[in-house]
Coordinates of N, CA and C in Angstrom, one line a residue:
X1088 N 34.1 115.8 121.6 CA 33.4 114.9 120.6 C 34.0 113.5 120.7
X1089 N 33.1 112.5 121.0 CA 33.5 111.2 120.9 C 34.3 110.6 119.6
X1090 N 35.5 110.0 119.9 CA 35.8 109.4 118.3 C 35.4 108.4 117.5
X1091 N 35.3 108.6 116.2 CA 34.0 107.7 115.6 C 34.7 106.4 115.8
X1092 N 35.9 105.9 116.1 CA 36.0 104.3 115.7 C 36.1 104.0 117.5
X1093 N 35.9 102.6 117.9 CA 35.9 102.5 119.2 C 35.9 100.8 118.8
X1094 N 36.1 100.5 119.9 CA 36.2 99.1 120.7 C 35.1 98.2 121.1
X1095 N 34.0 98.4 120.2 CA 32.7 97.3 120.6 C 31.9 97.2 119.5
X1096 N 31.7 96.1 119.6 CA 30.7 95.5 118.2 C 29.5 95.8 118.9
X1097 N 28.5 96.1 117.8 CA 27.1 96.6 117.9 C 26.3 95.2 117.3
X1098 N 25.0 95.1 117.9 CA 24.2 94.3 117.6 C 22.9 95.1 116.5
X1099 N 23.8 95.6 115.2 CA 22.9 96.0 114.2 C 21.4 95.4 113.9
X1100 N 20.5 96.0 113.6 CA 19.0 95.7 113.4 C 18.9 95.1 112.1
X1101 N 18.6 94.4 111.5 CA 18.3 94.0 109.9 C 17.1 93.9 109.8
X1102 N 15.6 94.5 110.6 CA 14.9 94.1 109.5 C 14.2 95.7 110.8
X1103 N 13.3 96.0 110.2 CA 12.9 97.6 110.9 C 11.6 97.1 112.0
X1104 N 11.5 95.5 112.0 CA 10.7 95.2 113.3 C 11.1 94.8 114.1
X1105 N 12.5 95.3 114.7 CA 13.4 95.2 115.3 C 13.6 96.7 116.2
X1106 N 13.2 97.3 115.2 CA 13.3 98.7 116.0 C 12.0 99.6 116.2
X1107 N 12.4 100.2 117.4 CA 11.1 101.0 117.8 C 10.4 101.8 117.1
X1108 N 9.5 102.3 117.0 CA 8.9 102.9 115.4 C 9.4 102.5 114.1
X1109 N 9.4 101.4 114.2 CA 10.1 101.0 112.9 C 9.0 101.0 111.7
X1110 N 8.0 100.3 111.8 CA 7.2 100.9 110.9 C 6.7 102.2 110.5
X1111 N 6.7 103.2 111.7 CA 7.0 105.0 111.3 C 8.3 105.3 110.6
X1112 N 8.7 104.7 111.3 CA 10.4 105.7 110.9 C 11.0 104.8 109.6
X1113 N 10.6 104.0 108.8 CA 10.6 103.2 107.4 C 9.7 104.1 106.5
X1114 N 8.2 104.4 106.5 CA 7.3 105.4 106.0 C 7.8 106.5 106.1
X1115 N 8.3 107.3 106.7 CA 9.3 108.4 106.9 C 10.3 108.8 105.7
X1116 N 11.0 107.9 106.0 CA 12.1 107.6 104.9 C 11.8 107.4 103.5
X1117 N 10.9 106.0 103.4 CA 10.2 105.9 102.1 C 9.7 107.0 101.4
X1118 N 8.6 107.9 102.4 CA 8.0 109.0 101.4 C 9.2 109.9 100.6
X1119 N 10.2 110.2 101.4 CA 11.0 110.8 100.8 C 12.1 110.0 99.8
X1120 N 12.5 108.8 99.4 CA 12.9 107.9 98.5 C 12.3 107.7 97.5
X1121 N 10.9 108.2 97.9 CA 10.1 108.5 96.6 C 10.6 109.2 95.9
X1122 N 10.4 110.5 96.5 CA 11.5 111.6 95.6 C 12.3 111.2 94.4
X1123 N 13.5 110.6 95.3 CA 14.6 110.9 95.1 C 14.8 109.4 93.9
X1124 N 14.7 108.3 94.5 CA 15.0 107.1 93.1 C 14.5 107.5 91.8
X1125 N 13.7 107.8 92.0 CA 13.2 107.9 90.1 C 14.6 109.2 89.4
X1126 N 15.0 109.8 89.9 CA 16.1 110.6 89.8 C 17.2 110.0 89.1
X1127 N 17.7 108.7 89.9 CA 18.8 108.2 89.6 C 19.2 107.5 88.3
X1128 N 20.1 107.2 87.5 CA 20.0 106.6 86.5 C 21.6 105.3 87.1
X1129 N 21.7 104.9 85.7 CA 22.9 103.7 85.8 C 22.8 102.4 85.8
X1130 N 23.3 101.8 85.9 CA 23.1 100.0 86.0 C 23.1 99.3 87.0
X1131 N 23.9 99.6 88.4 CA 23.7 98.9 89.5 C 23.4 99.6 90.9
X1132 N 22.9 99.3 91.3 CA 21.9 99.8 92.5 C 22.8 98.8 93.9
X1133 N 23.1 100.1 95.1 CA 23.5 99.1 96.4 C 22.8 99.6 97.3
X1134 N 22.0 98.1 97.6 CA 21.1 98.3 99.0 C 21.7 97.7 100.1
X1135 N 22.6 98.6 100.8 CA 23.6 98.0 101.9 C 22.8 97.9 103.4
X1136 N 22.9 96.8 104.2 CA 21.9 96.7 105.0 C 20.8 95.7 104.9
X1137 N 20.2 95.2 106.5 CA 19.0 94.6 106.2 C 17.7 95.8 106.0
X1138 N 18.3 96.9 106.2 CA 16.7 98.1 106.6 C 17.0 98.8 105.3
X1139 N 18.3 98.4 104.5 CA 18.3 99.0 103.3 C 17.4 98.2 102.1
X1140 N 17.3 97.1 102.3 CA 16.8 96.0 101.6 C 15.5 96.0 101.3
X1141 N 14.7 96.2 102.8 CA 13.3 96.3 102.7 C 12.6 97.4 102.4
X1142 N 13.6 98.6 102.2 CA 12.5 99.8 101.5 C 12.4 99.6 100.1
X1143 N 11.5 100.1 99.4 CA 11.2 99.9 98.3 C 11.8 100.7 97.1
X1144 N 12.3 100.2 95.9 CA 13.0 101.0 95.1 C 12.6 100.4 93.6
X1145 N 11.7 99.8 93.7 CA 10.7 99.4 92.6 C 10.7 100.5 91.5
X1146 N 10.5 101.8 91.9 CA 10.1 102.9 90.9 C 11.5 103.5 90.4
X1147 N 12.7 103.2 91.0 CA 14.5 103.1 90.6 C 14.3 103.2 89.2
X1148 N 15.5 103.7 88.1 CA 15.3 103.5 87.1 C 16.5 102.6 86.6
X1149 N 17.2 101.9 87.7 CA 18.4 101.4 88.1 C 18.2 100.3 88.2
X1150 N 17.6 99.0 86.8 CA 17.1 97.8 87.1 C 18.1 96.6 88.1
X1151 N 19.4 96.9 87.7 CA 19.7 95.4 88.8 C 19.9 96.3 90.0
X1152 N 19.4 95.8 90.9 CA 19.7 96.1 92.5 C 20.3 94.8 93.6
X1153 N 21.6 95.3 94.0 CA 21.8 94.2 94.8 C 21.6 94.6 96.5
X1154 N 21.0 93.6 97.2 CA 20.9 93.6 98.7 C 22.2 92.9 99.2
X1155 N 22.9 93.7 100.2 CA 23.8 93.1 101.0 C 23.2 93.1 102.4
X1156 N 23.7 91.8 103.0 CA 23.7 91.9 104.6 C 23.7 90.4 105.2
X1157 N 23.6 90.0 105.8 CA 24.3 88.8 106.5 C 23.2 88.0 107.3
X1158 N 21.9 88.4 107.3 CA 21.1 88.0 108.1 C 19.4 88.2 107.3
X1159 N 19.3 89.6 106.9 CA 18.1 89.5 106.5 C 17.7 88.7 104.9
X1160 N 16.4 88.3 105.1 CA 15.6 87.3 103.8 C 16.5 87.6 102.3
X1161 N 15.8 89.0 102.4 CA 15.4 89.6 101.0 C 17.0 89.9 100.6
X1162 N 17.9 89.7 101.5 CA 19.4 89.7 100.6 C 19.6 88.5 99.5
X1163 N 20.6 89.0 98.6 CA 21.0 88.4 97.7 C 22.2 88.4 97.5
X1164 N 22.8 89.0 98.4 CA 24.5 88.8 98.4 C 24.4 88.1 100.2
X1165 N 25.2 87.8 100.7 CA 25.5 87.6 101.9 C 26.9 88.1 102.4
X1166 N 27.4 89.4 102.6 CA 28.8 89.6 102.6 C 28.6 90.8 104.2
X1167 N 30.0 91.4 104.5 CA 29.9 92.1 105.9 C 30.3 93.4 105.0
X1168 N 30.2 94.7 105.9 CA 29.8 95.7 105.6 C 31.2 96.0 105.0
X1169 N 32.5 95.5 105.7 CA 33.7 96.3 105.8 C 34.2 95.7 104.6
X1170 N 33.8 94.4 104.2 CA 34.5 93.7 102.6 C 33.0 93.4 101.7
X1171 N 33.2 94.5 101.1 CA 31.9 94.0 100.6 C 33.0 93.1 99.1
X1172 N 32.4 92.3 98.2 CA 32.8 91.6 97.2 C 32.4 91.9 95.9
X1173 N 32.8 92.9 95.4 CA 32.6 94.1 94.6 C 34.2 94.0 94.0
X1174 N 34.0 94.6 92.8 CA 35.2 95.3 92.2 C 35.5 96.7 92.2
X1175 N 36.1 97.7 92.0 CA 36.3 99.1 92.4 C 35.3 99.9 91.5
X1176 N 34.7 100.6 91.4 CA 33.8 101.3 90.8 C 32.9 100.8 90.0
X1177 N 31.9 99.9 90.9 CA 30.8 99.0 90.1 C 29.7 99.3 90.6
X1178 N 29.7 100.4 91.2 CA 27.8 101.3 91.6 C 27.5 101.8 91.2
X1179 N 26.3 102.5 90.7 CA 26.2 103.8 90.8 C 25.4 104.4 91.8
X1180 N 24.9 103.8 92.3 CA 24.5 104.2 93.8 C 24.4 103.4 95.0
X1181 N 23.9 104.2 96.2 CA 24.2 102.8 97.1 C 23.3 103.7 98.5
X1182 N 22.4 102.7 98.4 CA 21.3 103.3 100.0 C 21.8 102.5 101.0
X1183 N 22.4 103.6 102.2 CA 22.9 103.1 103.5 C 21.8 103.4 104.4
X1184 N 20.7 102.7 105.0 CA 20.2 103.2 106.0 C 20.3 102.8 107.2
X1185 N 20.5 103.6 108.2 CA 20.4 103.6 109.4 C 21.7 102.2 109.9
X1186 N 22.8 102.7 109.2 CA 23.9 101.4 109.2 C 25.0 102.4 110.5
X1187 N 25.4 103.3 110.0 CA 26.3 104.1 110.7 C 26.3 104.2 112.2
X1188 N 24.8 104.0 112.4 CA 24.6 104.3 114.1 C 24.9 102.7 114.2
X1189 N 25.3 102.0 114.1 CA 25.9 100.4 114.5 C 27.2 100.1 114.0
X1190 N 27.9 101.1 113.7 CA 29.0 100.8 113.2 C 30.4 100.9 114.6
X1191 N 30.9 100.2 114.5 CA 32.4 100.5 115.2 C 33.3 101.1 115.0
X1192 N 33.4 101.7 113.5 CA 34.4 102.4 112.6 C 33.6 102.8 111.6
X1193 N 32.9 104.2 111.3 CA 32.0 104.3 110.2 C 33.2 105.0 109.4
X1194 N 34.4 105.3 109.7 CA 34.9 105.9 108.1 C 35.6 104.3 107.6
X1195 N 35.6 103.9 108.3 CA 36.0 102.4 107.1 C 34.7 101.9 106.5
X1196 N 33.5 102.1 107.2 CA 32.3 101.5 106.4 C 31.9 102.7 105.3
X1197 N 32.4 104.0 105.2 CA 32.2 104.7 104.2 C 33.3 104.7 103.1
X1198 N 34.4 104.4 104.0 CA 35.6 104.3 102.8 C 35.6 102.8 102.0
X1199 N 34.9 102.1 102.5 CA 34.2 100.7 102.2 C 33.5 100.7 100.4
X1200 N 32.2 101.5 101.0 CA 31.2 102.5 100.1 C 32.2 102.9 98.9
X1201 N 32.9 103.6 99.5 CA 33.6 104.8 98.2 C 34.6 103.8 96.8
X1202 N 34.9 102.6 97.6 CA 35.3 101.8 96.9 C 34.6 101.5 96.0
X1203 N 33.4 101.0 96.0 CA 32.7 100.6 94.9 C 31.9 101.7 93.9
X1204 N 31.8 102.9 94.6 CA 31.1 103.9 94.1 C 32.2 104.2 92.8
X1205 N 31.2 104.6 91.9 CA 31.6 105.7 90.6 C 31.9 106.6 90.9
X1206 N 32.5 107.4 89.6 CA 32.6 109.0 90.1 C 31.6 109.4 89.3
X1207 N 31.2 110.3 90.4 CA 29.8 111.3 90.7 C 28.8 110.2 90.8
X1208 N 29.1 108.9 91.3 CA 27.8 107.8 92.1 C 27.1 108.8 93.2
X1209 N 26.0 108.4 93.5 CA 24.9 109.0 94.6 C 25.0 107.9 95.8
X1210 N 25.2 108.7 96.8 CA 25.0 107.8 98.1 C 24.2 108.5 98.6
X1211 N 23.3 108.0 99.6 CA 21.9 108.2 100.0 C 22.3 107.2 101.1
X1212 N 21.6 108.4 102.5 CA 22.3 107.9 103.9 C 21.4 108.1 105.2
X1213 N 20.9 107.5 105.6 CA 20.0 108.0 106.5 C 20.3 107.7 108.1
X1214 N 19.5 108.5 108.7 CA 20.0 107.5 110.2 C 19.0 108.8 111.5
X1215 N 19.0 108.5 112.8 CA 18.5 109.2 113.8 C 19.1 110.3 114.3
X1216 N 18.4 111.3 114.0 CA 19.1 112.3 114.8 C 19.0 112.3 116.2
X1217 N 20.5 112.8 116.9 CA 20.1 112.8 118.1 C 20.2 113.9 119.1
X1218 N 19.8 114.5 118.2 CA 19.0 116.1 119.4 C 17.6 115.9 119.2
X1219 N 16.7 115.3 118.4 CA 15.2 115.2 118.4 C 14.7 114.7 119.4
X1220 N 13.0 114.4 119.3 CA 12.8 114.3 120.4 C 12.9 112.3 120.2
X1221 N 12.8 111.6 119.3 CA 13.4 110.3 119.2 C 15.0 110.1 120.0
X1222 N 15.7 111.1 119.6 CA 16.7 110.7 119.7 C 17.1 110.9 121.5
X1223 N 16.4 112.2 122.1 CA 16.3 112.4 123.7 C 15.7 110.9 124.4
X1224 N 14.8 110.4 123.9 CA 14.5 109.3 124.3 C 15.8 108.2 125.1
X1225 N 16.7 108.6 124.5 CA 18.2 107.4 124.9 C 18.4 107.7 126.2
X1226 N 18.4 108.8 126.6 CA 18.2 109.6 128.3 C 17.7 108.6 128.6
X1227 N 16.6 107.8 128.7 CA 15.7 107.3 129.7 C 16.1 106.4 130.2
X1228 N 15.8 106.0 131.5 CA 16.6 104.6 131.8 C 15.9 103.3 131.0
X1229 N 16.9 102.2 130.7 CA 16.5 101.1 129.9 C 16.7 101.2 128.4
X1230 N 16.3 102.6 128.4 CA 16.0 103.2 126.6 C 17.8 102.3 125.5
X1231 N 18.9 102.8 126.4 CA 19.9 102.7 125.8 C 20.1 101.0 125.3
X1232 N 19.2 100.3 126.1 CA 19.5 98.5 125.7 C 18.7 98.2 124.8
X1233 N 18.0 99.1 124.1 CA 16.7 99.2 122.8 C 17.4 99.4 121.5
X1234 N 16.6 99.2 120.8 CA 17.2 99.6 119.3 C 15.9 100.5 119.1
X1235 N 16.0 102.0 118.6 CA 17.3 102.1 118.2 C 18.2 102.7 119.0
X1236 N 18.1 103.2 120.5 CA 18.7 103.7 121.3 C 19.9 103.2 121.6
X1237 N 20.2 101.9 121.5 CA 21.3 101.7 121.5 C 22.9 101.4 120.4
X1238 N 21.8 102.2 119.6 CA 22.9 103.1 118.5 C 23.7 104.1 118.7
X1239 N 24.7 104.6 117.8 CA 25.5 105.5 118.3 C 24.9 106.9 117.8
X1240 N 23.9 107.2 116.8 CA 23.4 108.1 116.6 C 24.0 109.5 115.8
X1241 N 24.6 109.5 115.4 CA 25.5 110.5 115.0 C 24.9 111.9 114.1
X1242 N 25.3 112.5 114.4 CA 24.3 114.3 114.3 C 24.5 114.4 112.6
X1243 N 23.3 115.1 111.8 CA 23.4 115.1 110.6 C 24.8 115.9 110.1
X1244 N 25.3 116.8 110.7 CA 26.6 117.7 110.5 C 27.6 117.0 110.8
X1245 N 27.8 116.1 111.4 CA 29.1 115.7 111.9 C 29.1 114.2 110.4
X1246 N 27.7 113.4 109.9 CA 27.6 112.7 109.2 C 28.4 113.5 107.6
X1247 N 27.7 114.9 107.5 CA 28.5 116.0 106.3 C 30.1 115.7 106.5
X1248 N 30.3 116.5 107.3 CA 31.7 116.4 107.4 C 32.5 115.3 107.0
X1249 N 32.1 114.2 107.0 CA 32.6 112.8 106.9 C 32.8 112.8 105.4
X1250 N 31.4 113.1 104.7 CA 31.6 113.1 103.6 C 32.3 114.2 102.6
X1251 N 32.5 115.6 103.3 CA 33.2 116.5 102.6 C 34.3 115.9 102.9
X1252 N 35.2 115.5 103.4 CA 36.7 114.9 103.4 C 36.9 114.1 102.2
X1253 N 35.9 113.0 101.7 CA 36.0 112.4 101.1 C 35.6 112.2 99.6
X1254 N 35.7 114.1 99.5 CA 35.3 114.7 98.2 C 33.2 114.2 97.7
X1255 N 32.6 114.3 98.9 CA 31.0 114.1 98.4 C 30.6 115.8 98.3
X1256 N 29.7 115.8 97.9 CA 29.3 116.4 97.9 C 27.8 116.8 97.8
X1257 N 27.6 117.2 98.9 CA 25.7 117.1 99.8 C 24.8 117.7 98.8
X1258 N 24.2 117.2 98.2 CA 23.1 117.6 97.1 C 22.2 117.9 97.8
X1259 N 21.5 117.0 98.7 CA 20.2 117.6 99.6 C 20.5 117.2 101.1
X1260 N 19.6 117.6 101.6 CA 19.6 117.0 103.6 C 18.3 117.4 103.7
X1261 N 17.4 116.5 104.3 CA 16.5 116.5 104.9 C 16.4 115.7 106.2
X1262 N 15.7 116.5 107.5 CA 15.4 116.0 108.4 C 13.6 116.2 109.0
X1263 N 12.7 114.8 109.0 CA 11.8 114.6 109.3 C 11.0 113.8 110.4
X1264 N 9.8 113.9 110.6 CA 9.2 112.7 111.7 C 9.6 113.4 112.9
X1265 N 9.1 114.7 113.3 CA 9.6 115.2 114.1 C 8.6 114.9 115.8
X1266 N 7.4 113.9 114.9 CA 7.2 113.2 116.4 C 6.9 111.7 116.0
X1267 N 7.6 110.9 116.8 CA 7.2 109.7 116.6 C 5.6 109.2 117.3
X1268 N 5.5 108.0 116.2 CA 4.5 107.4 116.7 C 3.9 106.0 116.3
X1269 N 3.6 105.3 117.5 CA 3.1 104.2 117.0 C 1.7 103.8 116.0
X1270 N 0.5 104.6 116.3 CA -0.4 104.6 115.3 C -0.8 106.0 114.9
X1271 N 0.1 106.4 113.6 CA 0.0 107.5 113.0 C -1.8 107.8 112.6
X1272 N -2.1 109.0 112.9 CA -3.7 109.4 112.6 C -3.6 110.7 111.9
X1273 N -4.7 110.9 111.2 CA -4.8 112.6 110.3 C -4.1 113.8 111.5
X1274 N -4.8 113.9 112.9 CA -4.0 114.5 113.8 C -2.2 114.8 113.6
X1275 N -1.9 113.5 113.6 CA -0.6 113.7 113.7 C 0.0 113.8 112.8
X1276 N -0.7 113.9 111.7 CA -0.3 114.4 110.1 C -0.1 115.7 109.8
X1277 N -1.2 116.1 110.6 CA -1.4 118.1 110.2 C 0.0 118.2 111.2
X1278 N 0.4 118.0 112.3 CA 1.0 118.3 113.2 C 2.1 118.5 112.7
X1279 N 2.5 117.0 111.9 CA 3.7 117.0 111.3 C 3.7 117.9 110.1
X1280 N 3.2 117.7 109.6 CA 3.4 119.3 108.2 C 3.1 120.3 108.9
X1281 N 2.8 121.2 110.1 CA 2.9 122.2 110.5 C 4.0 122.0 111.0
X1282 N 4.8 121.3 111.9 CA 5.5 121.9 112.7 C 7.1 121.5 112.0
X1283 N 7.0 120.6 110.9 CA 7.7 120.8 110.1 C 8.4 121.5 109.4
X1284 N 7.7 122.9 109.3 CA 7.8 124.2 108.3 C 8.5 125.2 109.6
X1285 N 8.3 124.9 110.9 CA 8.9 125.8 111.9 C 10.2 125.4 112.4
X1286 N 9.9 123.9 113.0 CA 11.2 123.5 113.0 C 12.3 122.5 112.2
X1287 N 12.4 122.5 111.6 CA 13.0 121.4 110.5 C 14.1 121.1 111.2
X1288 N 14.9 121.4 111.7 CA 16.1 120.5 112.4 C 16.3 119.8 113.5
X1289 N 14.4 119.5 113.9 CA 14.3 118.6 115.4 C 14.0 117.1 114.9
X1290 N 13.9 117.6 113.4 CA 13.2 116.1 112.6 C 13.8 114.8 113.3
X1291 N 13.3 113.7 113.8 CA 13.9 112.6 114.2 C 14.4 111.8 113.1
X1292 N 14.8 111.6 111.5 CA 14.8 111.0 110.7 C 16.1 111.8 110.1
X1293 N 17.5 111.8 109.3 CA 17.8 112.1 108.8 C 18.3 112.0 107.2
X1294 N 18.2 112.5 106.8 CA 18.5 111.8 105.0 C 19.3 112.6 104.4
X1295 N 20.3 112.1 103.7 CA 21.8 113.0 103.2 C 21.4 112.4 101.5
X1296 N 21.8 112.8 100.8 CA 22.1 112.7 99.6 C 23.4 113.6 98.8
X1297 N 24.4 112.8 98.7 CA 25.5 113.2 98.5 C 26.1 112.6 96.6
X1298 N 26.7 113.2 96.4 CA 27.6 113.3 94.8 C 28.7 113.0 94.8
X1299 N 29.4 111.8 94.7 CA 30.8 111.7 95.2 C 31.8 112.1 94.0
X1300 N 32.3 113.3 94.4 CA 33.2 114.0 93.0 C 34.5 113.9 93.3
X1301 N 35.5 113.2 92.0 CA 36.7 113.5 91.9 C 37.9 114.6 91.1
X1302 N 38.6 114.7 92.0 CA 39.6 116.0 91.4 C 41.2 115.0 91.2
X1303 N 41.7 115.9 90.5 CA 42.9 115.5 90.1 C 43.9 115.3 91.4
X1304 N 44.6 114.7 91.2 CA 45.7 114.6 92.8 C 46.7 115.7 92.4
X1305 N 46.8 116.0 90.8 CA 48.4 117.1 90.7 C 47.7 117.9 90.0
X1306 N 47.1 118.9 90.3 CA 46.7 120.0 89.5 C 48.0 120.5 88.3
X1307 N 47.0 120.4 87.4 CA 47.8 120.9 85.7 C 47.9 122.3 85.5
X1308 N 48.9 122.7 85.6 CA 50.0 124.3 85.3 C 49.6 124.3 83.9
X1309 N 48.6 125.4 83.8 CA 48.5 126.0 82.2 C 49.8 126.4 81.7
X1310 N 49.8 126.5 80.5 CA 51.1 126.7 79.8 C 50.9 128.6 79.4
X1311 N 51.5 129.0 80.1 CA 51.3 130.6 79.3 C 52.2 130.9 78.3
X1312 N 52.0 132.0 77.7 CA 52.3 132.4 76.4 C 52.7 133.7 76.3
X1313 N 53.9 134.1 75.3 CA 53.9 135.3 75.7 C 53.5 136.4 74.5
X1314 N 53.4 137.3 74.6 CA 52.4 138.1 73.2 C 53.5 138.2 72.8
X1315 N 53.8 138.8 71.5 CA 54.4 139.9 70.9 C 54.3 141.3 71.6
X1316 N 55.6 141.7 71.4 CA 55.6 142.8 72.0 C 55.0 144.0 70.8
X1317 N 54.2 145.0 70.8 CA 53.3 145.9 69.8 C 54.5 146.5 69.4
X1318 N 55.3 146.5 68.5 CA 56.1 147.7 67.6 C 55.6 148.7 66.9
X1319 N 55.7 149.9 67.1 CA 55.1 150.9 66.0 C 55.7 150.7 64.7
X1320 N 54.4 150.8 63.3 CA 54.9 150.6 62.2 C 55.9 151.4 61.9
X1321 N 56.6 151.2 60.7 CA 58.0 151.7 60.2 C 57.1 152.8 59.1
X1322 N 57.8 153.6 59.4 CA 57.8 154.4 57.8 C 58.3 156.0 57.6
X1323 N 58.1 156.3 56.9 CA 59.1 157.6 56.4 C 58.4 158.9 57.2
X1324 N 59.3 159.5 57.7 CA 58.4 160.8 58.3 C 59.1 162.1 57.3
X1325 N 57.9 162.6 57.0 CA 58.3 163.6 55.8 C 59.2 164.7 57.0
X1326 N 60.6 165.6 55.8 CA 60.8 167.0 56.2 C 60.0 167.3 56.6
X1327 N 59.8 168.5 57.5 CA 59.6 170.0 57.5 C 60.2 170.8 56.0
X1328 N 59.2 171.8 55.2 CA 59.8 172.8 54.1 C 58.7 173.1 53.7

């Protein structure tokens, strides 16, 4: 296994017409953010990213939402991934998409995250899987100097793992868009809801939805107690006569 932190800056994407199926693989994602924002409750909303910025979270019940990122329009902060300008637990949630496959150290950009997150804040994480058939695409010659192929891509389990360490804990995972395409038709709609239901883990899209829970650092020693020990009552035992 490759180690996640390495020695080269990535030329991250900030807006999704930057990347190949980017208009698919945004609708992808969206349908299922449908879901899931109206869910969330709290006061502040983190759209980290330019591709985090541009999906829609209108139907959130999470009115202020802040956009970070350094290049795209629709930000409203302007800050880098690894310092964001936050105080320590001022989220309550935070949509990372498709950030990690451009990262040069993703547990500093999650340990980044975890800083500003609440406890039990929702992180919501998306990115390319790369056993699908999107993700096979990087094989091809040229493919790797593309975006998104020239991301690091990182497998939806090895993405878990990251976050069990760090006390999350995976509420849902879904993986979809198991064929890409540039002009989606009713055809490739049935296709995808059929072959959906057979193979669910070739999905080219992945989406993590995690709970970030805290435990005590010194687990507390109940105090035991000790009973009374049962004495038989006192009393007079008659003669025999």
């Amino acid at each position: 296994m490759k180690p996640a932190r390495i020695e080269h800056q990535f030329d991250y994407p900030y807006t999704w017409d930057q990347v190949a199926y980017g208009d698919w693989a945004r609708t992808q994602l969206q349908t299922r953010l449908d879901e899931w924002l109206p869910t969330l409750f709290g006061y502040h909303l983190l759209k980290l990213g330019g591709l985090s910025c541009e999906l829609v979270s209108e139907q959130c019940n999470i009115q202020h939402q802040v956009c970070v990122d350094q290049h795209n329009p629709m930000r409203n902060v302007t800050a880098t991934h690894y310092a964001l300008p936050f105080i320590e637990k001022s989220f309550d949630a935070c949509v990372l998409a498709h950030q990690l496959d451009y990262s040069d150290d993703p547990h500093r950009l999650l340990r980044e995250i975890d800083r500003v997150m609440i406890d039990d804040g929702c992180l919501i994480i998306s990115g390319v899987n790369p056993t699908s058939l999107l993700g096979v695409k990087k094989l091809l010659r040229g493919r790797h100097q593309r975006l998104p192929w020239s991301g690091r891509m990182f497998s939806p389990l090895r993405v878990k793992d990251w976050l069990s360490v760090m006390n999350y804990e995976v509420v849902e995972a879904h993986q979809m868009g198991l064929w890409p395409t540039q002009r989606p038709s009713a055809r490739h709609a049935w296709v995808e809801s059929s072959a959906s239901m057979v193979t669910p883990a070739l999905g080219s899209i992945y989406l993590i939805i995690a709970r970030k829970r805290s435990y005590p650092l010194k687990p507390i020693k109940p105090r035991w107690k000790l009973k009374q020990a049962v004495s038989p009552l006192g009393g007079v035992v008659p003669n025999g006569g």
